[in-house]
Amino acid sequence: MQVKLIDHTQNPEKVVAAAARLCYSPLGAMEIMDNFVPEQVENFLAKLTELGHDSPLEHASFTFAVEGISRACSHQLVRHRIGVSFSQKSQRYVKEKQFEYVVPKSIQKKDQAKLFDKVMADLQKQYEILLVAGVPAEDARYVLPNACVTNIVITMNARSLHHFFRLRCCERAQWEIRELANLMLAEVQQVAPTLFAKAGASCETEGVCYEGKMSCGKAPTIAELQK
Amino acid sequence: MQVKLIDHTQNPEKVVAAAARLCYSPLGAMEIMDNFVPEQVENFLAKLTELGHDSPLEHASFTFAVEGISRACSHQLVRHRIGVSFSQKSQRYVKEKQFEYVVPKSIQKKDQAKLFDKVMADLQKQYEILLVAGVPAEDARYVLPNACVTNIVITMNARSLHHFFRLRCCERAQWEIRELANLMLAEVQQVAPTLFAKAGASCETEGVCYEGKMSCGKAPTIAELQK
Amino acid sequence: MQVKLIDHTQNPEKVVAAAARLCYSPLGAMEIMDNFVPEQVENFLAKLTELGHDSPLEHASFTFAVEGISRACSHQLVRHRIGVSFSQKSQRYVKEKQFEYVVPKSIQKKDQAKLFDKVMADLQKQYEILLVAGVPAEDARYVLPNACVTNIVITMNARSLHHFFRLRCCERAQWEIRELANLMLAEVQQVAPTLFAKAGASCETEGVCYEGKMSCGKAPTIAELQK
Amino acid sequence: MQVKLIDHTQNPEKVVAAAARLCYSPLGAMEIMDNFVPEQVENFLAKLTELGHDSPLEHASFTFAVEGISRACSHQLVRHRIGVSFSQKSQRYVKEKQFEYVVPKSIQKKDQAKLFDKVMADLQKQYEILLVAGVPAEDARYVLPNACVTNIVITMNARSLHHFFRLRCCERAQWEIRELANLMLAEVQQVAPTLFAKAGASCETEGVCYEGKMSCGKAPTIAELQK
């Protein structure tokens, strides 16, 4: 799996801070932008997080190129709907010559990697037999497995990213999307360290677990705190 | 594939008409609702369609149970994000004992149905070998094919449905999602015939094609009309 | 202010429970719907709330007629974007003959009600002078006050409603939208008591406050619980 | 009214073109980005517009500072919900000392500007009387008029912008939001000329009117073209 931040709002932290400040100021955003000094930006962002004033985070947008995730993972990924955009390689239009695939670690652990490789190689053959027989690519792909990799471009704003990291960096998330989320988080922390200083599963960022009865135990749930 | 409308706003046409009328009336919606006679509802809905005043359509909501579509189809389906909600059978949590699958017609036509059945039976076997070896279901599913069927509950409001039908009843849509769209359209036309009198691909409803250079030729594109 | 639930998904609780169950079941939604007994529905809904599995709530939709809220309130209201739809009386197209208005209680308390009534009566006059002079209604309305009432139809799904109640039933919300939220909550609790048994500000429903430093003190914040 | 583009995706055209190309390519987005030459970007964007393949436009995001629009205009503006984010000056928290206001041109034309100014000055006085009497700002604002100006930060992606321009650059849009839309369009055309080469009302961009019976006559409607 490869994840790269390929573009973003140029000054994500300054723009978020200016938008937040605008709400409580008689000044317009142009004047606020002109007079912001870096420390003020940091102070303002820290306050936002404290107060749970999330909406200004939407003004910062981040675009990622993602390669080598499975279609199992992408199916789960595209269920996110708010403040997110996807462009994905089409299996209808692009033929899968020598498709790559993701091998889950549990399969390696259980010594099933060879079997798995064989299944994949066999599916590649069957796919090609169908193409040669005249079946269109959009139908031949019905034999392709969930493991088959896909490429995708993802854009999310900072508010959606925080939500995504909270859900998907959690131990209870499926391992492949958790790996993706962690790589995306590492990328945005490079360009917006303050904005994402407190991002990730809530056990890490707030010391509390919102998964209720499904908690993994890393941090107490609210019910446990209340006892 | 089975599609059934399992619930909906009780008086979808009346509620849409009342909401639309409210925008241009000194009266409130309660009084409007009390005094609407059926013909007025029809007249109002016809006018809305004519004027392209779409937002009141959002007040009517429709919920479908869908069974027996492929995961290839559901992956495409869940790309719709606006005014739509999905609950889908989880391949992480539910084991696929004797999974069912969708066979594309082109595969039958090209005499590849037997091959296809054999591939599916083989994948069922490999999936079970992995489970028996101790691989968790969420990882064993990586061998399962796009053809594997899924169950899903879909809720869309009438505006999203119109958009969905326009895109997905079109000849250029992939055949499985087109079949789904046509069955959903038939369902809603039973309970809201006026609201969906003009729903479907634009060649049918407006006599014009918006697919530009990719038109199938059933109706002229705007560029062709302008010549 | 008058709030009336004018339509909704017919069996909101059953549909939500069936959609939730589908995710973890080999059965399709049709079979699940057919075999659900009322107690199972209640058990399932209680579990959903416990686990924070919110997405199935989106399948239940509720439509309200609201009359007599101020334009100050409606401006705030329409900032909600997700899973909500609005149709509002247009001040561009509908002339405000004898407009009604909302008088904040603080104005009555401070003995300013007479002044306020006079301002409103005066604005009505100025508005009419402009109309008589030939100014179109869409421009004459620029003199109309925030207090001027409006009529609106609101549709929200149960998930959006829960989010709305959590934010807007809170003591820190502005009083007019809080009043609106409380009336809407009372309406939906009539038709879906289990679905909305735990709805409202988090101090009431969870015994914890998420407003951070802005807490009113009714319940401890997470930081306070952690001490 | 002042409108300034204060931030945006750094290479909006390249990122949109790369995301679009990804859908139809065996290559990943990183390689596509590395090898794109400027003319290819232009060709690709032109094709997208032709084919109506709009979703890749969502990867480019634009943020505007807007000052001096009326609350009448902002109320209409914030009705846009999809792919848009707003941060607006709060009348609850910020006191309106010497509020500025928008004077519609029709009021000047009809020689009512003096009357209008007097109404505004009077409202400023009444507002201050309420504040002095101890009425909180969030309630005193109920006397403030629709004309009162507000400051707002707007973020929209390129797809939402195209939709916004199509609706709001149209002659039938209200004049103040049309002015806003035209200024926003001028701003984005500076930094992404190809992406917004064909943006605005459909009479200008496509030579056809979608307003149906409400057409202003600048371009034929589809019904007229079909005759």
Tab-separated table of N, CA, C and O in Angstrom, chain D residues 136-208:
chain	number	residue	atom	x	y	z
D	136	PRO	N	-29.656	40.973	26.104
D	136	PRO	CA	-28.423	40.434	25.511
D	136	PRO	C	-28.389	40.647	23.990
D	136	PRO	O	-29.445	40.710	23.339
D	137	ALA	N	-27.179	40.719	23.449
D	137	ALA	CA	-27.009	40.971	22.013
D	137	ALA	C	-27.779	39.951	21.175
D	137	ALA	O	-28.354	40.289	20.141
D	138	GLU	N	-27.812	38.696	21.631
D	138	GLU	CA	-28.474	37.667	20.833
D	138	GLU	C	-29.982	37.916	20.715
D	138	GLU	O	-30.619	37.347	19.821
D	139	ASP	N	-30.559	38.731	21.604
D	139	ASP	CA	-31.982	39.053	21.504
D	139	ASP	C	-32.212	40.437	20.904
D	139	ASP	O	-33.170	40.648	20.157
D	140	ALA	N	-31.320	41.359	21.221
D	140	ALA	CA	-31.443	42.701	20.647
D	140	ALA	C	-31.395	42.637	19.116
D	140	ALA	O	-32.069	43.395	18.421
D	141	ARG	N	-30.625	41.678	18.595
D	141	ARG	CA	-30.501	41.557	17.127
D	141	ARG	C	-31.838	41.269	16.430
D	141	ARG	O	-31.919	41.346	15.203
D	142	TYR	N	-32.880	40.897	17.185
D	142	TYR	CA	-34.170	40.639	16.538
D	142	TYR	C	-34.728	41.872	15.837
D	142	TYR	O	-35.564	41.749	14.958
D	143	VAL	N	-34.264	43.064	16.228
D	143	VAL	CA	-34.715	44.278	15.512
D	143	VAL	C	-33.872	44.560	14.273
D	143	VAL	O	-34.255	45.401	13.454
D	144	LEU	N	-32.734	43.907	14.132
D	144	LEU	CA	-31.855	44.224	12.999
D	144	LEU	C	-32.469	43.740	11.684
D	144	LEU	O	-33.143	42.714	11.640
D	145	PRO	N	-32.201	44.490	10.612
D	145	PRO	CA	-32.882	44.212	9.333
D	145	PRO	C	-32.121	43.207	8.464
D	145	PRO	O	-30.931	42.973	8.657
D	146	ASN	N	-32.827	42.660	7.493
D	146	ASN	CA	-32.211	41.803	6.476
D	146	ASN	C	-31.054	42.495	5.760
D	146	ASN	O	-30.137	41.839	5.272
D	147	ALA	N	-31.110	43.837	5.685
D	147	ALA	CA	-30.093	44.599	4.945
D	147	ALA	C	-28.737	44.591	5.633
D	147	ALA	O	-27.706	44.830	4.989
D	148	CYS	N	-28.729	44.328	6.921
D	148	CYS	CA	-27.505	44.361	7.735
D	148	CYS	C	-26.429	43.459	7.122
D	148	CYS	O	-26.701	42.311	6.772
D	149	VAL	N	-25.191	43.955	7.017
D	149	VAL	CA	-24.180	43.158	6.333
D	149	VAL	C	-23.569	42.121	7.270
D	149	VAL	O	-23.604	42.253	8.483
D	150	THR	N	-22.981	41.110	6.647
D	150	THR	CA	-22.313	40.040	7.380
D	150	THR	C	-21.016	39.706	6.661
D	150	THR	O	-20.824	40.073	5.497
D	151	ASN	N	-20.108	39.050	7.367
D	151	ASN	CA	-18.868	38.545	6.776
D	151	ASN	C	-18.917	37.031	6.793
D	151	ASN	O	-19.436	36.433	7.727
D	152	ILE	N	-18.346	36.422	5.757
D	152	ILE	CA	-18.452	34.971	5.672
D	152	ILE	C	-17.245	34.404	4.935
D	152	ILE	O	-16.684	35.062	4.051
D	153	VAL	N	-16.800	33.247	5.356
D	153	VAL	CA	-15.780	32.505	4.608
D	153	VAL	C	-16.484	31.323	3.956
D	153	VAL	O	-17.236	30.592	4.615
D	154	ILE	N	-16.275	31.156	2.665
D	154	ILE	CA	-16.941	30.109	1.888
D	154	ILE	C	-15.897	29.189	1.287
D	154	ILE	O	-14.951	29.661	0.658
D	155	THR	N	-16.050	27.891	1.461
D	155	THR	CA	-15.225	26.936	0.717
D	155	THR	C	-16.139	26.068	-0.137
D	155	THR	O	-17.153	25.563	0.346
D	156	MET	N	-15.802	25.955	-1.402
D	156	MET	CA	-16.564	25.070	-2.299
D	156	MET	C	-15.563	24.329	-3.164
D	156	MET	O	-14.527	24.874	-3.532
D	157	ASN	N	-15.911	23.093	-3.525
D	157	ASN	CA	-15.073	22.419	-4.504
D	157	ASN	C	-15.537	22.814	-5.913
D	157	ASN	O	-16.583	23.460	-6.078
D	158	ALA	N	-14.737	22.464	-6.910
D	158	ALA	CA	-15.007	22.958	-8.261
D	158	ALA	C	-16.338	22.451	-8.809
D	158	ALA	O	-17.005	23.136	-9.590
D	159	ARG	N	-16.763	21.267	-8.399
D	159	ARG	CA	-18.044	20.759	-8.883
D	159	ARG	C	-19.201	21.572	-8.290
D	159	ARG	O	-20.123	21.962	-9.007
D	160	SER	N	-19.128	21.837	-6.998
D	160	SER	CA	-20.155	22.650	-6.358
D	160	SER	C	-20.156	24.064	-6.923
D	160	SER	O	-21.206	24.682	-7.089
D	161	LEU	N	-18.966	24.576	-7.210
D	161	LEU	CA	-18.888	25.915	-7.801
D	161	LEU	C	-19.579	25.953	-9.155
D	161	LEU	O	-20.333	26.884	-9.455
D	162	HIS	N	-19.332	24.955	-9.983
D	162	HIS	CA	-19.996	24.917	-11.289
D	162	HIS	C	-21.519	24.918	-11.125
D	162	HIS	O	-22.235	25.631	-11.833
D	163	HIS	N	-22.001	24.130	-10.181
D	163	HIS	CA	-23.437	24.077	-9.904
D	163	HIS	C	-23.940	25.437	-9.410
D	163	HIS	O	-24.969	25.951	-9.869
D	164	PHE	N	-23.173	26.024	-8.498
D	164	PHE	CA	-23.516	27.335	-7.924
D	164	PHE	C	-23.574	28.399	-9.023
D	164	PHE	O	-24.510	29.197	-9.095
D	165	PHE	N	-22.567	28.427	-9.896
D	165	PHE	CA	-22.523	29.428	-10.964
D	165	PHE	C	-23.682	29.234	-11.934
D	165	PHE	O	-24.269	30.203	-12.425
D	166	ARG	N	-24.005	27.988	-12.227
D	166	ARG	CA	-25.109	27.719	-13.149
D	166	ARG	C	-26.430	28.271	-12.616
D	166	ARG	O	-27.192	28.886	-13.356
D	167	LEU	N	-26.669	28.082	-11.311
D	167	LEU	CA	-27.897	28.601	-10.707
D	167	LEU	C	-27.853	30.103	-10.466
D	167	LEU	O	-28.823	30.818	-10.699
D	168	ARG	N	-26.718	30.581	-9.962
D	168	ARG	CA	-26.704	31.923	-9.383
D	168	ARG	C	-26.165	33.000	-10.318
D	168	ARG	O	-26.311	34.183	-10.024
D	169	CYS	N	-25.510	32.631	-11.424
D	169	CYS	CA	-25.144	33.643	-12.421
D	169	CYS	C	-26.308	33.896	-13.371
D	169	CYS	O	-26.231	34.784	-14.229
D	170	CYS	N	-27.366	33.125	-13.232
D	170	CYS	CA	-28.537	33.225	-14.098
D	170	CYS	C	-29.304	34.522	-13.811
D	170	CYS	O	-29.379	34.963	-12.669
D	171	GLU	N	-29.862	35.098	-14.850
D	171	GLU	CA	-30.642	36.343	-14.713
D	171	GLU	C	-31.792	36.204	-13.721
D	171	GLU	O	-32.271	37.191	-13.167
D	172	ARG	N	-32.286	35.002	-13.550
D	172	ARG	CA	-33.423	34.804	-12.665
D	172	ARG	C	-33.031	34.738	-11.182
D	172	ARG	O	-33.898	34.755	-10.315
D	173	ALA	N	-31.742	34.631	-10.920
D	173	ALA	CA	-31.298	34.631	-9.517
D	173	ALA	C	-31.499	36.019	-8.927
D	173	ALA	O	-31.566	37.018	-9.652
D	174	GLN	N	-31.564	36.079	-7.601
D	174	GLN	CA	-31.721	37.372	-6.931
D	174	GLN	C	-30.448	38.181	-7.177
D	174	GLN	O	-29.346	37.631	-7.232
D	175	TRP	N	-30.573	39.492	-7.352
D	175	TRP	CA	-29.439	40.298	-7.830
D	175	TRP	C	-28.208	40.239	-6.920
D	175	TRP	O	-27.085	40.250	-7.413
D	176	GLU	N	-28.408	40.156	-5.601
D	176	GLU	CA	-27.235	40.252	-4.722
D	176	GLU	C	-26.402	38.966	-4.776
D	176	GLU	O	-25.177	39.010	-4.855
D	177	ILE	N	-27.060	37.830	-4.794
D	177	ILE	CA	-26.323	36.570	-4.860
D	177	ILE	C	-25.736	36.386	-6.270
D	177	ILE	O	-24.693	35.748	-6.439
D	178	ARG	N	-26.388	36.992	-7.283
D	178	ARG	CA	-25.815	36.936	-8.640
D	178	ARG	C	-24.515	37.728	-8.705
D	178	ARG	O	-23.526	37.289	-9.297
D	179	GLU	N	-24.516	38.886	-8.068
D	179	GLU	CA	-23.302	39.710	-8.005
D	179	GLU	C	-22.179	38.930	-7.299
D	179	GLU	O	-21.037	38.902	-7.764
D	180	LEU	N	-22.535	38.297	-6.198
D	180	LEU	CA	-21.567	37.480	-5.457
D	180	LEU	C	-21.008	36.361	-6.343
D	180	LEU	O	-19.786	36.142	-6.414
D	181	ALA	N	-21.901	35.666	-7.032
D	181	ALA	CA	-21.476	34.546	-7.880
D	181	ALA	C	-20.547	35.033	-8.990
D	181	ALA	O	-19.522	34.399	-9.282
D	182	ASN	N	-20.874	36.167	-9.590
D	182	ASN	CA	-20.023	36.673	-10.670
D	182	ASN	C	-18.631	37.046	-10.168
D	182	ASN	O	-17.629	36.790	-10.843
D	183	LEU	N	-18.565	37.619	-8.973
D	183	LEU	CA	-17.255	37.974	-8.415
D	183	LEU	C	-16.444	36.725	-8.058
D	183	LEU	O	-15.223	36.674	-8.260
D	184	MET	N	-17.127	35.716	-7.529
D	184	MET	CA	-16.435	34.461	-7.211
D	184	MET	C	-15.912	33.803	-8.481
D	184	MET	O	-14.785	33.294	-8.529
D	185	LEU	N	-16.713	33.843	-9.531
D	185	LEU	CA	-16.307	33.260	-10.808
D	185	LEU	C	-15.063	33.956	-11.354
D	185	LEU	O	-14.104	33.307	-11.804
D	186	ALA	N	-15.054	35.294	-11.270
D	186	ALA	CA	-13.886	36.040	-11.753
D	186	ALA	C	-12.639	35.629	-10.977
D	186	ALA	O	-11.550	35.513	-11.555
D	187	GLU	N	-12.780	35.416	-9.682
D	187	GLU	CA	-11.632	35.018	-8.859
D	187	GLU	C	-11.067	33.665	-9.274
D	187	GLU	O	-9.859	33.503	-9.442
D	188	VAL	N	-11.936	32.666	-9.425
D	188	VAL	CA	-11.416	31.327	-9.736
D	188	VAL	C	-10.891	31.230	-11.168
D	188	VAL	O	-10.010	30.416	-11.447
D	189	GLN	N	-11.434	32.062	-12.052
D	189	GLN	CA	-10.923	32.027	-13.427
D	189	GLN	C	-9.478	32.510	-13.496
D	189	GLN	O	-8.747	32.165	-14.425
D	190	GLN	N	-9.056	33.294	-12.513
D	190	GLN	CA	-7.655	33.730	-12.460
D	190	GLN	C	-6.705	32.551	-12.220
D	190	GLN	O	-5.636	32.482	-12.808
D	191	VAL	N	-7.088	31.651	-11.314
D	191	VAL	CA	-6.154	30.587	-10.924
D	191	VAL	C	-6.430	29.253	-11.610
D	191	VAL	O	-5.587	28.362	-11.596
D	192	ALA	N	-7.605	29.116	-12.204
D	192	ALA	CA	-7.941	27.859	-12.875
D	192	ALA	C	-8.765	28.158	-14.121
D	192	ALA	O	-9.929	27.783	-14.216
D	193	PRO	N	-8.136	28.820	-15.081
D	193	PRO	CA	-8.889	29.304	-16.252
D	193	PRO	C	-9.529	28.190	-17.076
D	193	PRO	O	-10.647	28.365	-17.576
D	194	THR	N	-8.851	27.061	-17.212
D	194	THR	CA	-9.412	25.981	-18.025
D	194	THR	C	-10.578	25.311	-17.301
D	194	THR	O	-11.601	24.990	-17.893
D	195	LEU	N	-10.397	25.121	-15.994
D	195	LEU	CA	-11.414	24.461	-15.182
D	195	LEU	C	-12.725	25.248	-15.197
D	195	LEU	O	-13.812	24.667	-15.097
D	196	PHE	N	-12.611	26.564	-15.311
D	196	PHE	CA	-13.809	27.403	-15.263
D	196	PHE	C	-14.042	28.149	-16.575
D	196	PHE	O	-14.712	29.173	-16.606
D	197	ALA	N	-13.463	27.616	-17.663
D	197	ALA	CA	-13.670	28.268	-18.958
D	197	ALA	C	-15.154	28.269	-19.315
D	197	ALA	O	-15.676	29.239	-19.850
D	198	LYS	N	-15.814	27.169	-19.018
D	198	LYS	CA	-17.247	27.073	-19.307
D	198	LYS	C	-18.007	27.000	-17.991
D	198	LYS	O	-18.467	25.930	-17.586
D	199	ALA	N	-18.100	28.132	-17.306
D	199	ALA	CA	-18.848	28.167	-16.054
D	199	ALA	C	-19.777	29.359	-16.091
D	199	ALA	O	-19.454	30.393	-16.678
D	200	GLY	N	-20.922	29.228	-15.478
D	200	GLY	CA	-21.891	30.318	-15.448
D	200	GLY	C	-23.266	29.785	-15.802
D	200	GLY	O	-23.478	28.570	-15.827
D	201	ALA	N	-24.179	30.705	-16.073
D	201	ALA	CA	-25.527	30.309	-16.467
D	201	ALA	C	-25.456	29.489	-17.751
D	201	ALA	O	-24.602	29.726	-18.605
D	202	SER	N	-26.364	28.530	-17.899
D	202	SER	CA	-26.284	27.620	-19.039
D	202	SER	C	-26.553	28.330	-20.369
D	202	SER	O	-26.129	27.852	-21.418
D	203	CYS	N	-27.242	29.466	-20.347
D	203	CYS	CA	-27.449	30.214	-21.597
D	203	CYS	C	-26.105	30.652	-22.175
D	203	CYS	O	-25.913	30.654	-23.396
D	204	GLU	N	-25.174	31.004	-21.282
D	204	GLU	CA	-23.844	31.428	-21.714
D	204	GLU	C	-22.960	30.240	-22.076
D	204	GLU	O	-22.221	30.273	-23.052
D	205	THR	N	-23.017	29.184	-21.269
D	205	THR	CA	-22.035	28.112	-21.418
D	205	THR	C	-22.469	27.040	-22.412
D	205	THR	O	-21.662	26.409	-23.054
D	206	GLU	N	-23.795	26.834	-22.524
D	206	GLU	CA	-24.261	25.754	-23.396
D	206	GLU	C	-25.245	26.241	-24.458
D	206	GLU	O	-25.690	25.448	-25.295
D	207	GLY	N	-25.641	27.516	-24.350
D	207	GLY	CA	-26.608	28.029	-25.319
D	207	GLY	C	-27.996	27.447	-25.156
D	207	GLY	O	-28.785	27.384	-26.097
D	208	VAL	N	-28.317	27.020	-23.919
D	208	VAL	CA	-29.627	26.454	-23.671
D	208	VAL	C	-30.069	26.861	-22.264
D	208	VAL	O	-29.231	27.102	-21.392
